[in-house]
Amino acid sequence: MSTSSTMRYWRQYRSIPIVYRIGAAFVLGSLFGLAVGDPATRLQPLGDLFVRLLSMLIIPIVVFTLVMGARRLSPSSLGKIGGQVVMLYAITSAFAVFIGLAVGNLLNPGTGLELTDAESQEAEAPDIVEVFLGIVPENPIAAMSEGNVLPTIFFAIVFGLALAMLQEELDEGDVRRGVETIFDIMEAGAEAMFKIVWGVMEYGVIGVFALMAAVFGQAGVDAIVPFAMLIFAVALAVTIHIAVIHLGGIIALLVGESPRGFLIGGKEALITALSIRSSSGTLPVTMSNAENNLQIDESVYSFSLPLGATINMDGTAMYQGVVAIFAANIAGVSLTITEQLTVVAIAVLASVGAAGVPGTGLIMLTLVLTQLGLPLEIVGFVAGVDPILDRMRTMTNISGDLAVTTLVAKWNHAVDFTGGTWVGNEAPGAAPTDD
């Protein structure tokens, strides 16, 4: 085969989105494992390499993205509206993890797929006081070198906010230039890490094929049901969170308006999110819906929605809760209440630097599993069905962005409930509003 033909086939292969190639590898690896049986487990080292590559990324991604993310949370931007937005995003993300954990505990996805090689590495779970004290590192460098995720997240956020405060306090001088240089380095580092992530995910096609072949070669057809249960569990958690928190709690209870009017107003953004799996990519549609359909003033949505596309990860946070239970069941262990609260803390804190792009959930998942001492092979297992899960997560993120933006706009008299899709969709018994 000529070099030109090889390059042509390679370009055609690369033109297929990576998530679909990984999905195909998931299916083909599963079928191969079912067909070949136990000999397919010999491919395990190829899957282990994928897991090691993911492990390599964890700490650098945390440091680079969180310090860079803190730049967007500068003191001047966190005025009255900014404080309300960030507070609500953190609260809804925390609720999302709790719902994910509740659904996970109820349905127990992963049961029946217990693998002897996938064992928890945490001998004894610490109590709740130790967990929260452990968030503050005695030695940040040691925490990074040992791969301790929570203290690394804490230090990266604090360091980033300190840099942001210095940048605003100083007009000129070497210190300000130094701060800007550090931020530029962190941004360059984050972009470099995303390039490495791209390379790792390219290899992930082979890694996922090998992992799934080994799983199905060992477990047989019994492995099918746990993955179907995982998809169902995430879908159920998403439905509960949007219905109870976004529509019921925020729109109906706090805003006092019709959830139907809200859904009609944001339907283009929700459908787009479901289609392209990117909060950042959906942002233009989300902003258009906020202004034209939901009648929200630009003074609110121009800040809340771009920030939400970056730090508000309700769907992703919820997914961490469900998959943590899934991973524990596969590893044959039970997560204590303390460990489940650790999942909440990681998901909420890590969302500050999570990029609003496809695949973010897998990167955050490595943080959660590492902190809990659960096998990172789970990331490879989940990657195959992640295109389905990611669509649901992204739609949840966008729903949360719009719900929080609507509430903050109401609090600040920056929304017109007498226009847009609110008209004809008033909440039952709602009184006319002057907002």
mmCIF file of C-alpha atoms in Angstrom, residues 26 108-120 211-212 215-216 218-219 222-228 230 322-335 365 369 373-383 385:
data_model
loop_
_atom_site.group_PDB
_atom_site.id
_atom_site.type_symbol
_atom_site.label_atom_id
_atom_site.label_comp_id
_atom_site.label_asym_id
_atom_site.label_seq_id
_atom_site.Cartn_x
_atom_site.Cartn_y
_atom_site.Cartn_z
ATOM 1 C CA PHE A 26 -16.373 -0.801 23.075
ATOM 2 C CA ASN A 108 -26.536 -0.569 42.374
ATOM 3 C CA PRO A 109 -25.222 -0.483 38.776
ATOM 4 C CA GLY A 110 -22.213 -2.744 38.283
ATOM 5 C CA THR A 111 -23.563 -5.530 40.460
ATOM 6 C CA GLY A 112 -22.797 -8.858 38.833
ATOM 7 C CA LEU A 113 -19.619 -7.623 37.122
ATOM 8 C CA GLU A 114 -17.247 -8.080 40.039
ATOM 9 C CA LEU A 115 -13.719 -8.609 38.728
ATOM 10 C CA THR A 116 -11.092 -10.289 40.844
ATOM 11 C CA ASP A 117 -8.293 -8.043 39.570
ATOM 12 C CA ALA A 118 -10.198 -4.794 40.230
ATOM 13 C CA GLU A 119 -9.685 -4.277 43.917
ATOM 14 C CA SER A 120 -10.010 -1.179 46.040
ATOM 15 C CA LEU A 211 -10.298 -3.656 28.281
ATOM 16 C CA MET A 212 -13.715 -4.689 27.000
ATOM 17 C CA VAL A 215 -13.917 -8.000 30.639
ATOM 18 C CA PHE A 216 -16.267 -9.957 28.395
ATOM 19 C CA GLN A 218 -13.677 -13.181 31.654
ATOM 20 C CA ALA A 219 -17.314 -12.441 32.587
ATOM 21 C CA ASP A 222 -23.242 -11.541 32.344
ATOM 22 C CA ALA A 223 -21.363 -8.260 31.732
ATOM 23 C CA ILE A 224 -24.090 -6.826 29.466
ATOM 24 C CA VAL A 225 -26.718 -6.087 32.111
ATOM 25 C CA PRO A 226 -24.483 -3.960 34.404
ATOM 26 C CA PHE A 227 -23.660 -1.545 31.547
ATOM 27 C CA ALA A 228 -27.333 -1.253 30.592
ATOM 28 C CA LEU A 230 -25.458 2.159 34.348
ATOM 29 C CA VAL A 322 -23.506 7.131 39.852
ATOM 30 C CA VAL A 323 -20.203 5.853 38.429
ATOM 31 C CA ALA A 324 -18.540 5.873 41.872
ATOM 32 C CA ILE A 325 -21.139 3.322 43.007
ATOM 33 C CA PHE A 326 -20.693 1.429 39.717
ATOM 34 C CA ALA A 327 -16.907 1.294 40.249
ATOM 35 C CA ALA A 328 -17.228 0.201 43.870
ATOM 36 C CA ASN A 329 -19.575 -2.638 42.898
ATOM 37 C CA ILE A 330 -17.175 -3.816 40.202
ATOM 38 C CA ALA A 331 -14.305 -3.694 42.705
ATOM 39 C CA GLY A 332 -16.415 -5.671 45.161
ATOM 40 C CA VAL A 333 -16.394 -3.012 47.903
ATOM 41 C CA SER A 334 -18.961 -0.739 49.514
ATOM 42 C CA LEU A 335 -18.487 3.014 49.774
ATOM 43 C CA LEU A 365 -13.923 10.572 36.917
ATOM 44 C CA LEU A 369 -11.644 7.081 41.463
ATOM 45 C CA GLY A 373 -8.695 4.169 45.739
ATOM 46 C CA LEU A 374 -10.942 2.492 43.153
ATOM 47 C CA PRO A 375 -9.558 0.896 39.967
ATOM 48 C CA LEU A 376 -9.024 3.297 37.077
ATOM 49 C CA GLU A 377 -9.917 0.487 34.661
ATOM 50 C CA ILE A 378 -13.485 1.654 35.262
ATOM 51 C CA VAL A 379 -12.705 4.755 33.180
ATOM 52 C CA GLY A 380 -11.971 2.512 30.212
ATOM 53 C CA PHE A 381 -15.159 0.534 30.765
ATOM 54 C CA VAL A 382 -17.303 3.664 30.989
ATOM 55 C CA ALA A 383 -15.611 5.339 27.993
ATOM 56 C CA VAL A 385 -20.889 4.154 26.715
#
